[in-house]
Amino acid sequence: GAVVSQHPSWVICKSGTSVKIECRSLDFQATTMFWYRQFPKQSLMLMATSNEGSKATYEQGVEKDKFLINHASLTLSTLTVTSAHPEDSSFYICSATGLAGQPYEQYFGPGTRLTVT
Amino acid sequence: KNEVEQSPQNLTAQEGEFITINCSYSVGISALHWLQQHPGGGIVSLFMLSSGKKKHGRLIATINIQEKHSSLHITASHPRDSAVYICAVRPRANTDKLIFGTGTRLQVFP
């Protein structure tokens, strides 16, 4: 089946620094990638949708300048949390759809746990 | 009211029991997903269906489009089935985004 990886799986950073999270589709071309955020014991919250080669579409309430998303190739999207603060600590998950499997199927990455101290 | 409702929110079972998790939605959809999230956090897509029934091992998913309802069944449950099960729908009006239910936390005891 189609595989999506994320790197790193967990990261600890200090307030004020920036953190980059990578999402890769390993065996298919991902035309669309989604970035989610999940707080403990809550469901996934969509942050943004990114299509290869174009600007990401952010959900209402998500700061574009805070969460920079780049989808430079059909296999890689990155989420950069800029000037991180403790409230940005969360579990970030990406998913991808594209030229694999069934139409509409979304393949999820394993997630990245971010802790900002 | 959420567009996707799951029940129950929490479920405990003894190993070997038959388990049913329900999902009701209020929008027209093109597909419904059942996802599994283990305590480590990673999400696995179990099923995607738009009609009828699908079976994979001990897992069965059914959907009734007219009633806007889907069920996930686990036969002969096992402690390793302990996880959060999430129902998500793809609205007909939008082919990209998913609307997620709040999840059902399942614990299976030996």
PDB file of C-alpha atoms in Angstrom:
ATOM      1  CA  GLY A   1       0.000   0.000   0.000  1.00  0.00           C
ATOM      2  CA  ALA A   2       0.914   3.657  -0.259  1.00  0.00           C
ATOM      3  CA  VAL A   3       3.223   4.887   2.499  1.00  0.00           C
ATOM      4  CA  VAL A   4       3.609   8.356   3.962  1.00  0.00           C
ATOM      5  CA  SER A   5       6.483   9.143   6.279  1.00  0.00           C
ATOM      6  CA  GLN A   6       7.120  12.072   8.587  1.00  0.00           C
ATOM      7  CA  HIS A   7      10.357  13.362  10.004  1.00  0.00           C
ATOM      8  CA  PRO A   8      11.127  13.871  12.774  1.00  0.00           C
ATOM      9  CA  SER A   9       8.794  11.665  14.780  1.00  0.00           C
ATOM     10  CA  TRP A  10       9.302  13.864  17.797  1.00  0.00           C
ATOM     11  CA  VAL A  11      11.101  17.127  18.461  1.00  0.00           C
ATOM     12  CA  ILE A  12      11.738  19.346  21.458  1.00  0.00           C
ATOM     13  CA  CYS A  13      12.652  22.966  20.848  1.00  0.00           C
ATOM     14  CA  LYS A  14      13.001  26.174  22.787  1.00  0.00           C
ATOM     15  CA  SER A  15      10.574  29.069  22.593  1.00  0.00           C
ATOM     16  CA  GLY A  16      11.373  31.422  19.767  1.00  0.00           C
ATOM     17  CA  THR A  17      13.041  28.891  17.517  1.00  0.00           C
ATOM     18  CA  SER A  18      11.644  27.458  14.286  1.00  0.00           C
ATOM     19  CA  VAL A  19      10.984  23.807  13.591  1.00  0.00           C
ATOM     20  CA  LYS A  20      10.562  22.098  10.233  1.00  0.00           C
ATOM     21  CA  ILE A  21       8.535  18.923   9.818  1.00  0.00           C
ATOM     22  CA  GLU A  22       8.777  16.893   6.624  1.00  0.00           C
ATOM     23  CA  CYS A  23       6.053  14.776   5.073  1.00  0.00           C
ATOM     24  CA  ARG A  24       7.015  12.404   2.276  1.00  0.00           C
ATOM     25  CA  SER A  25       5.057  10.061   0.075  1.00  0.00           C
ATOM     26  CA  LEU A  26       7.429   7.153  -0.365  1.00  0.00           C
ATOM     27  CA  ASP A  27       5.944   5.170  -3.206  1.00  0.00           C
ATOM     28  CA  PHE A  28       3.469   7.426  -4.949  1.00  0.00           C
ATOM     29  CA  GLN A  29       3.090  10.946  -6.205  1.00  0.00           C
ATOM     30  CA  ALA A  30       1.095  13.077  -3.807  1.00  0.00           C
ATOM     31  CA  THR A  31      -0.800  15.758  -5.682  1.00  0.00           C
ATOM     32  CA  THR A  32      -2.404  17.007  -2.487  1.00  0.00           C
ATOM     33  CA  MET A  33      -1.112  16.930   1.064  1.00  0.00           C
ATOM     34  CA  PHE A  34      -2.961  17.863   4.225  1.00  0.00           C
ATOM     35  CA  TRP A  35      -1.576  19.054   7.529  1.00  0.00           C
ATOM     36  CA  TYR A  36      -3.481  18.341  10.717  1.00  0.00           C
ATOM     37  CA  ARG A  37      -3.016  19.222  14.323  1.00  0.00           C
ATOM     38  CA  GLN A  38      -4.253  17.086  17.172  1.00  0.00           C
ATOM     39  CA  PHE A  39      -4.527  17.999  20.846  1.00  0.00           C
ATOM     40  CA  PRO A  40      -4.635  15.269  23.491  1.00  0.00           C
ATOM     41  CA  LYS A  41      -7.834  13.230  23.362  1.00  0.00           C
ATOM     42  CA  GLN A  42      -9.250  15.369  20.593  1.00  0.00           C
ATOM     43  CA  SER A  43      -9.836  14.683  16.952  1.00  0.00           C
ATOM     44  CA  LEU A  44      -7.742  15.920  14.071  1.00  0.00           C
ATOM     45  CA  MET A  45      -8.037  19.561  13.090  1.00  0.00           C
ATOM     46  CA  LEU A  46      -7.199  20.426   9.494  1.00  0.00           C
ATOM     47  CA  MET A  47      -4.679  23.250   9.319  1.00  0.00           C
ATOM     48  CA  ALA A  48      -4.050  23.553   5.605  1.00  0.00           C
ATOM     49  CA  THR A  49      -4.218  21.851   2.252  1.00  0.00           C
ATOM     50  CA  SER A  50      -1.275  22.022  -0.099  1.00  0.00           C
ATOM     51  CA  ASN A  51      -1.072  21.177  -3.766  1.00  0.00           C
ATOM     52  CA  GLU A  52       2.248  20.609  -5.465  1.00  0.00           C
ATOM     53  CA  GLY A  53       3.663  23.781  -6.908  1.00  0.00           C
ATOM     54  CA  SER A  54       1.063  26.151  -5.515  1.00  0.00           C
ATOM     55  CA  LYS A  55       0.438  28.033  -2.308  1.00  0.00           C
ATOM     56  CA  ALA A  56      -1.214  26.235   0.558  1.00  0.00           C
ATOM     57  CA  THR A  57      -4.827  26.911   1.462  1.00  0.00           C
ATOM     58  CA  TYR A  58      -5.138  27.550   5.171  1.00  0.00           C
ATOM     59  CA  GLU A  59      -8.174  26.886   7.312  1.00  0.00           C
ATOM     60  CA  GLN A  60      -9.837  29.741   9.130  1.00  0.00           C
ATOM     61  CA  GLY A  61      -7.953  30.679  12.267  1.00  0.00           C
ATOM     62  CA  VAL A  62      -4.623  29.175  11.209  1.00  0.00           C
ATOM     63  CA  GLU A  63      -1.867  31.764  10.936  1.00  0.00           C
ATOM     64  CA  LYS A  64      -0.134  31.551   7.573  1.00  0.00           C
ATOM     65  CA  ASP A  65       2.986  33.325   8.792  1.00  0.00           C
ATOM     66  CA  LYS A  66       3.217  31.076  11.813  1.00  0.00           C
ATOM     67  CA  PHE A  67       2.792  27.772  10.027  1.00  0.00           C
ATOM     68  CA  LEU A  68       4.654  27.894   6.736  1.00  0.00           C
ATOM     69  CA  ILE A  69       3.794  25.123   4.324  1.00  0.00           C
ATOM     70  CA  ASN A  70       5.758  24.267   1.225  1.00  0.00           C
ATOM     71  CA  HIS A  71       4.858  21.551  -1.274  1.00  0.00           C
ATOM     72  CA  ALA A  72       7.780  21.819  -3.642  1.00  0.00           C
ATOM     73  CA  SER A  73       7.591  18.367  -5.196  1.00  0.00           C
ATOM     74  CA  LEU A  74       5.119  15.550  -5.710  1.00  0.00           C
ATOM     75  CA  THR A  75       6.691  13.594  -2.868  1.00  0.00           C
ATOM     76  CA  LEU A  76       7.517  16.208  -0.241  1.00  0.00           C
ATOM     77  CA  SER A  77       5.661  18.802   1.790  1.00  0.00           C
ATOM     78  CA  THR A  78       7.111  20.665   4.745  1.00  0.00           C
ATOM     79  CA  LEU A  79       5.506  22.447   7.671  1.00  0.00           C
ATOM     80  CA  THR A  80       7.644  25.026   9.453  1.00  0.00           C
ATOM     81  CA  VAL A  81       6.483  26.286  12.824  1.00  0.00           C
ATOM     82  CA  THR A  82       8.092  29.701  13.127  1.00  0.00           C
ATOM     83  CA  SER A  83       8.950  31.386  16.411  1.00  0.00           C
ATOM     84  CA  ALA A  84       7.496  28.460  18.291  1.00  0.00           C
ATOM     85  CA  HIS A  85       5.731  28.978  21.612  1.00  0.00           C
ATOM     86  CA  PRO A  86       4.657  26.430  24.234  1.00  0.00           C
ATOM     87  CA  GLU A  87       1.052  26.644  22.963  1.00  0.00           C
ATOM     88  CA  ASP A  88       2.290  25.270  19.626  1.00  0.00           C
ATOM     89  CA  SER A  89       3.127  22.010  21.377  1.00  0.00           C
ATOM     90  CA  SER A  90       0.956  19.419  19.725  1.00  0.00           C
ATOM     91  CA  PHE A  91       0.851  16.333  17.545  1.00  0.00           C
ATOM     92  CA  TYR A  92       1.121  17.205  13.850  1.00  0.00           C
ATOM     93  CA  ILE A  93      -0.043  14.712  11.236  1.00  0.00           C
ATOM     94  CA  CYS A  94       0.123  14.887   7.469  1.00  0.00           C
ATOM     95  CA  SER A  95      -1.806  12.924   4.917  1.00  0.00           C
ATOM     96  CA  ALA A  96      -1.618  12.664   1.170  1.00  0.00           C
ATOM     97  CA  THR A  97      -3.771  11.838  -1.790  1.00  0.00           C
ATOM     98  CA  GLY A  98      -2.590  11.309  -5.286  1.00  0.00           C
ATOM     99  CA  LEU A  99      -1.682   8.807  -7.928  1.00  0.00           C
ATOM    100  CA  ALA A 100      -2.039   5.701  -5.801  1.00  0.00           C
ATOM    101  CA  GLY A 101      -4.764   3.426  -4.638  1.00  0.00           C
ATOM    102  CA  GLN A 102      -8.382   4.433  -4.942  1.00  0.00           C
ATOM    103  CA  PRO A 103      -9.666   7.907  -5.755  1.00  0.00           C
ATOM    104  CA  TYR A 104     -10.326   9.899  -2.589  1.00  0.00           C
ATOM    105  CA  GLU A 105      -8.152   7.616  -0.494  1.00  0.00           C
ATOM    106  CA  GLN A 106      -6.019   9.493   2.031  1.00  0.00           C
ATOM    107  CA  TYR A 107      -2.814   8.018   3.387  1.00  0.00           C
ATOM    108  CA  PHE A 108      -1.696   9.247   6.779  1.00  0.00           C
ATOM    109  CA  GLY A 109       1.791   9.784   8.124  1.00  0.00           C
ATOM    110  CA  PRO A 110       2.811   8.547  11.578  1.00  0.00           C
ATOM    111  CA  GLY A 111       2.767  12.030  13.078  1.00  0.00           C
ATOM    112  CA  THR A 112       5.299  14.356  14.704  1.00  0.00           C
ATOM    113  CA  ARG A 113       5.086  15.247  18.362  1.00  0.00           C
ATOM    114  CA  LEU A 114       6.317  18.793  18.959  1.00  0.00           C
ATOM    115  CA  THR A 115       7.150  20.025  22.442  1.00  0.00           C
ATOM    116  CA  VAL A 116       8.131  23.665  22.879  1.00  0.00           C
ATOM    117  CA  THR A 117       9.834  24.501  26.174  1.00  0.00           C
TER     118      THR A 117
ATOM    119  CA  LYS B   1     -24.382  19.448  16.522  1.00  0.00           C
ATOM    120  CA  ASN B   2     -21.345  17.878  14.851  1.00  0.00           C
ATOM    121  CA  GLU B   3     -21.699  16.826  11.247  1.00  0.00           C
ATOM    122  CA  VAL B   4     -20.169  13.457  12.139  1.00  0.00           C
ATOM    123  CA  GLU B   5     -21.232  11.761  15.361  1.00  0.00           C
ATOM    124  CA  GLN B   6     -19.755   8.582  16.754  1.00  0.00           C
ATOM    125  CA  SER B   7     -21.019   6.311  19.470  1.00  0.00           C
ATOM    126  CA  PRO B   8     -20.041   5.202  21.933  1.00  0.00           C
ATOM    127  CA  GLN B   9     -17.290   7.622  22.923  1.00  0.00           C
ATOM    128  CA  ASN B  10     -15.639   5.012  25.109  1.00  0.00           C
ATOM    129  CA  LEU B  11     -15.940   1.267  24.980  1.00  0.00           C
ATOM    130  CA  THR B  12     -14.417  -1.500  27.050  1.00  0.00           C
ATOM    131  CA  ALA B  13     -14.642  -5.153  26.151  1.00  0.00           C
ATOM    132  CA  GLN B  14     -13.338  -8.529  27.150  1.00  0.00           C
ATOM    133  CA  GLU B  15     -11.116 -10.361  24.737  1.00  0.00           C
ATOM    134  CA  GLY B  16     -13.219 -12.328  22.265  1.00  0.00           C
ATOM    135  CA  GLU B  17     -16.250 -10.055  22.347  1.00  0.00           C
ATOM    136  CA  PHE B  18     -17.956  -8.731  19.221  1.00  0.00           C
ATOM    137  CA  ILE B  19     -17.666  -4.955  19.036  1.00  0.00           C
ATOM    138  CA  THR B  20     -19.696  -2.397  17.126  1.00  0.00           C
ATOM    139  CA  ILE B  21     -18.876   1.272  16.705  1.00  0.00           C
ATOM    140  CA  ASN B  22     -21.406   3.541  15.053  1.00  0.00           C
ATOM    141  CA  CYS B  23     -21.055   6.646  12.931  1.00  0.00           C
ATOM    142  CA  SER B  24     -23.841   8.957  11.807  1.00  0.00           C
ATOM    143  CA  TYR B  25     -23.393  11.939   9.553  1.00  0.00           C
ATOM    144  CA  SER B  26     -25.603  14.748   8.346  1.00  0.00           C
ATOM    145  CA  VAL B  27     -24.058  15.736   5.005  1.00  0.00           C
ATOM    146  CA  GLY B  28     -24.098  14.126   1.598  1.00  0.00           C
ATOM    147  CA  ILE B  29     -20.859  12.268   1.091  1.00  0.00           C
ATOM    148  CA  SER B  30     -18.743  10.738  -1.624  1.00  0.00           C
ATOM    149  CA  ALA B  31     -16.858   8.427   0.749  1.00  0.00           C
ATOM    150  CA  LEU B  32     -16.553   7.440   4.393  1.00  0.00           C
ATOM    151  CA  HIS B  33     -13.330   6.417   6.094  1.00  0.00           C
ATOM    152  CA  TRP B  34     -12.696   4.359   9.193  1.00  0.00           C
ATOM    153  CA  LEU B  35      -9.334   5.133  10.759  1.00  0.00           C
ATOM    154  CA  GLN B  36      -7.451   3.574  13.641  1.00  0.00           C
ATOM    155  CA  GLN B  37      -5.132   5.524  15.925  1.00  0.00           C
ATOM    156  CA  HIS B  38      -2.976   3.662  18.406  1.00  0.00           C
ATOM    157  CA  PRO B  39      -1.624   5.268  21.598  1.00  0.00           C
ATOM    158  CA  GLY B  40       1.638   6.081  19.806  1.00  0.00           C
ATOM    159  CA  GLY B  41      -0.355   8.417  17.583  1.00  0.00           C
ATOM    160  CA  GLY B  42       0.045   7.042  14.061  1.00  0.00           C
ATOM    161  CA  ILE B  43      -3.128   6.740  12.025  1.00  0.00           C
ATOM    162  CA  VAL B  44      -3.958   3.769   9.848  1.00  0.00           C
ATOM    163  CA  SER B  45      -6.720   3.838   7.291  1.00  0.00           C
ATOM    164  CA  LEU B  46      -8.856   0.727   7.825  1.00  0.00           C
ATOM    165  CA  PHE B  47     -11.564   1.204   5.250  1.00  0.00           C
ATOM    166  CA  MET B  48     -12.850   3.640   2.707  1.00  0.00           C
ATOM    167  CA  LEU B  49     -16.344   2.916   1.473  1.00  0.00           C
ATOM    168  CA  SER B  50     -19.157   4.587  -0.362  1.00  0.00           C
ATOM    169  CA  SER B  51     -21.703   1.782  -0.366  1.00  0.00           C
ATOM    170  CA  GLY B  52     -22.380  -1.681   0.985  1.00  0.00           C
ATOM    171  CA  LYS B  53     -19.919  -3.583   3.088  1.00  0.00           C
ATOM    172  CA  LYS B  54     -16.211  -4.312   3.258  1.00  0.00           C
ATOM    173  CA  LYS B  55     -14.346  -6.953   5.242  1.00  0.00           C
ATOM    174  CA  HIS B  56     -10.702  -7.220   6.146  1.00  0.00           C
ATOM    175  CA  GLY B  57      -9.705  -9.958   8.534  1.00  0.00           C
ATOM    176  CA  ARG B  58     -11.720  -9.533  11.734  1.00  0.00           C
ATOM    177  CA  LEU B  59     -12.928  -6.074  10.733  1.00  0.00           C
ATOM    178  CA  ILE B  60     -16.155  -5.374   8.893  1.00  0.00           C
ATOM    179  CA  ALA B  61     -17.437  -1.964   7.822  1.00  0.00           C
ATOM    180  CA  THR B  62     -20.920  -1.275   6.546  1.00  0.00           C
ATOM    181  CA  ILE B  63     -22.587   1.848   5.276  1.00  0.00           C
ATOM    182  CA  ASN B  64     -26.205   2.808   4.626  1.00  0.00           C
ATOM    183  CA  ILE B  65     -26.194   5.892   2.417  1.00  0.00           C
ATOM    184  CA  GLN B  66     -29.941   6.500   2.720  1.00  0.00           C
ATOM    185  CA  GLU B  67     -29.786   6.480   6.514  1.00  0.00           C
ATOM    186  CA  LYS B  68     -26.420   8.309   6.608  1.00  0.00           C
ATOM    187  CA  HIS B  69     -25.010   5.700   8.940  1.00  0.00           C
ATOM    188  CA  SER B  70     -21.989   3.446   9.066  1.00  0.00           C
ATOM    189  CA  SER B  71     -20.839   0.774  11.487  1.00  0.00           C
ATOM    190  CA  LEU B  72     -17.457  -0.760  12.195  1.00  0.00           C
ATOM    191  CA  HIS B  73     -17.518  -4.252  13.631  1.00  0.00           C
ATOM    192  CA  ILE B  74     -14.656  -6.148  15.213  1.00  0.00           C
ATOM    193  CA  THR B  75     -15.136  -9.869  15.619  1.00  0.00           C
ATOM    194  CA  ALA B  76     -13.217 -11.894  18.236  1.00  0.00           C
ATOM    195  CA  SER B  77     -11.695  -8.739  19.722  1.00  0.00           C
ATOM    196  CA  HIS B  78      -8.140  -8.822  21.026  1.00  0.00           C
ATOM    197  CA  PRO B  79      -6.179  -6.511  23.335  1.00  0.00           C
ATOM    198  CA  ARG B  80      -4.145  -5.331  20.359  1.00  0.00           C
ATOM    199  CA  ASP B  81      -7.381  -3.867  18.939  1.00  0.00           C
ATOM    200  CA  SER B  82      -7.257  -1.282  21.740  1.00  0.00           C
ATOM    201  CA  ALA B  83      -7.073   2.060  19.983  1.00  0.00           C
ATOM    202  CA  VAL B  84      -9.131   5.076  19.014  1.00  0.00           C
ATOM    203  CA  TYR B  85     -11.356   4.464  16.012  1.00  0.00           C
ATOM    204  CA  ILE B  86     -12.241   7.514  13.965  1.00  0.00           C
ATOM    205  CA  CYS B  87     -14.964   7.930  11.390  1.00  0.00           C
ATOM    206  CA  ALA B  88     -14.344  10.568   8.740  1.00  0.00           C
ATOM    207  CA  VAL B  89     -16.478  11.580   5.767  1.00  0.00           C
ATOM    208  CA  ARG B  90     -15.661  13.266   2.507  1.00  0.00           C
ATOM    209  CA  PRO B  91     -18.510  15.672   1.693  1.00  0.00           C
ATOM    210  CA  ARG B  92     -19.874  15.485  -1.836  1.00  0.00           C
ATOM    211  CA  ALA B  93     -19.428  19.226  -2.157  1.00  0.00           C
ATOM    212  CA  ASN B  94     -15.664  18.969  -1.630  1.00  0.00           C
ATOM    213  CA  THR B  95     -13.513  16.132  -2.859  1.00  0.00           C
ATOM    214  CA  ASP B  96     -10.501  16.934  -0.709  1.00  0.00           C
ATOM    215  CA  LYS B  97     -11.289  17.641   2.905  1.00  0.00           C
ATOM    216  CA  LEU B  98     -12.432  15.158   5.492  1.00  0.00           C
ATOM    217  CA  ILE B  99     -14.824  15.855   8.352  1.00  0.00           C
ATOM    218  CA  PHE B 100     -13.823  13.827  11.383  1.00  0.00           C
ATOM    219  CA  GLY B 101     -15.857  12.332  14.172  1.00  0.00           C
ATOM    220  CA  THR B 102     -14.538  12.683  17.689  1.00  0.00           C
ATOM    221  CA  GLY B 103     -13.443   9.078  17.868  1.00  0.00           C
ATOM    222  CA  THR B 104     -14.304   6.032  19.914  1.00  0.00           C
ATOM    223  CA  ARG B 105     -11.754   4.906  22.470  1.00  0.00           C
ATOM    224  CA  LEU B 106     -11.741   1.106  22.656  1.00  0.00           C
ATOM    225  CA  GLN B 107     -10.020  -0.924  25.350  1.00  0.00           C
ATOM    226  CA  VAL B 108     -10.015  -4.693  25.121  1.00  0.00           C
ATOM    227  CA  PHE B 109      -8.968  -6.526  28.251  1.00  0.00           C
ATOM    228  CA  PRO B 110      -7.525 -10.045  28.306  1.00  0.00           C
TER     229      PRO B 110
END
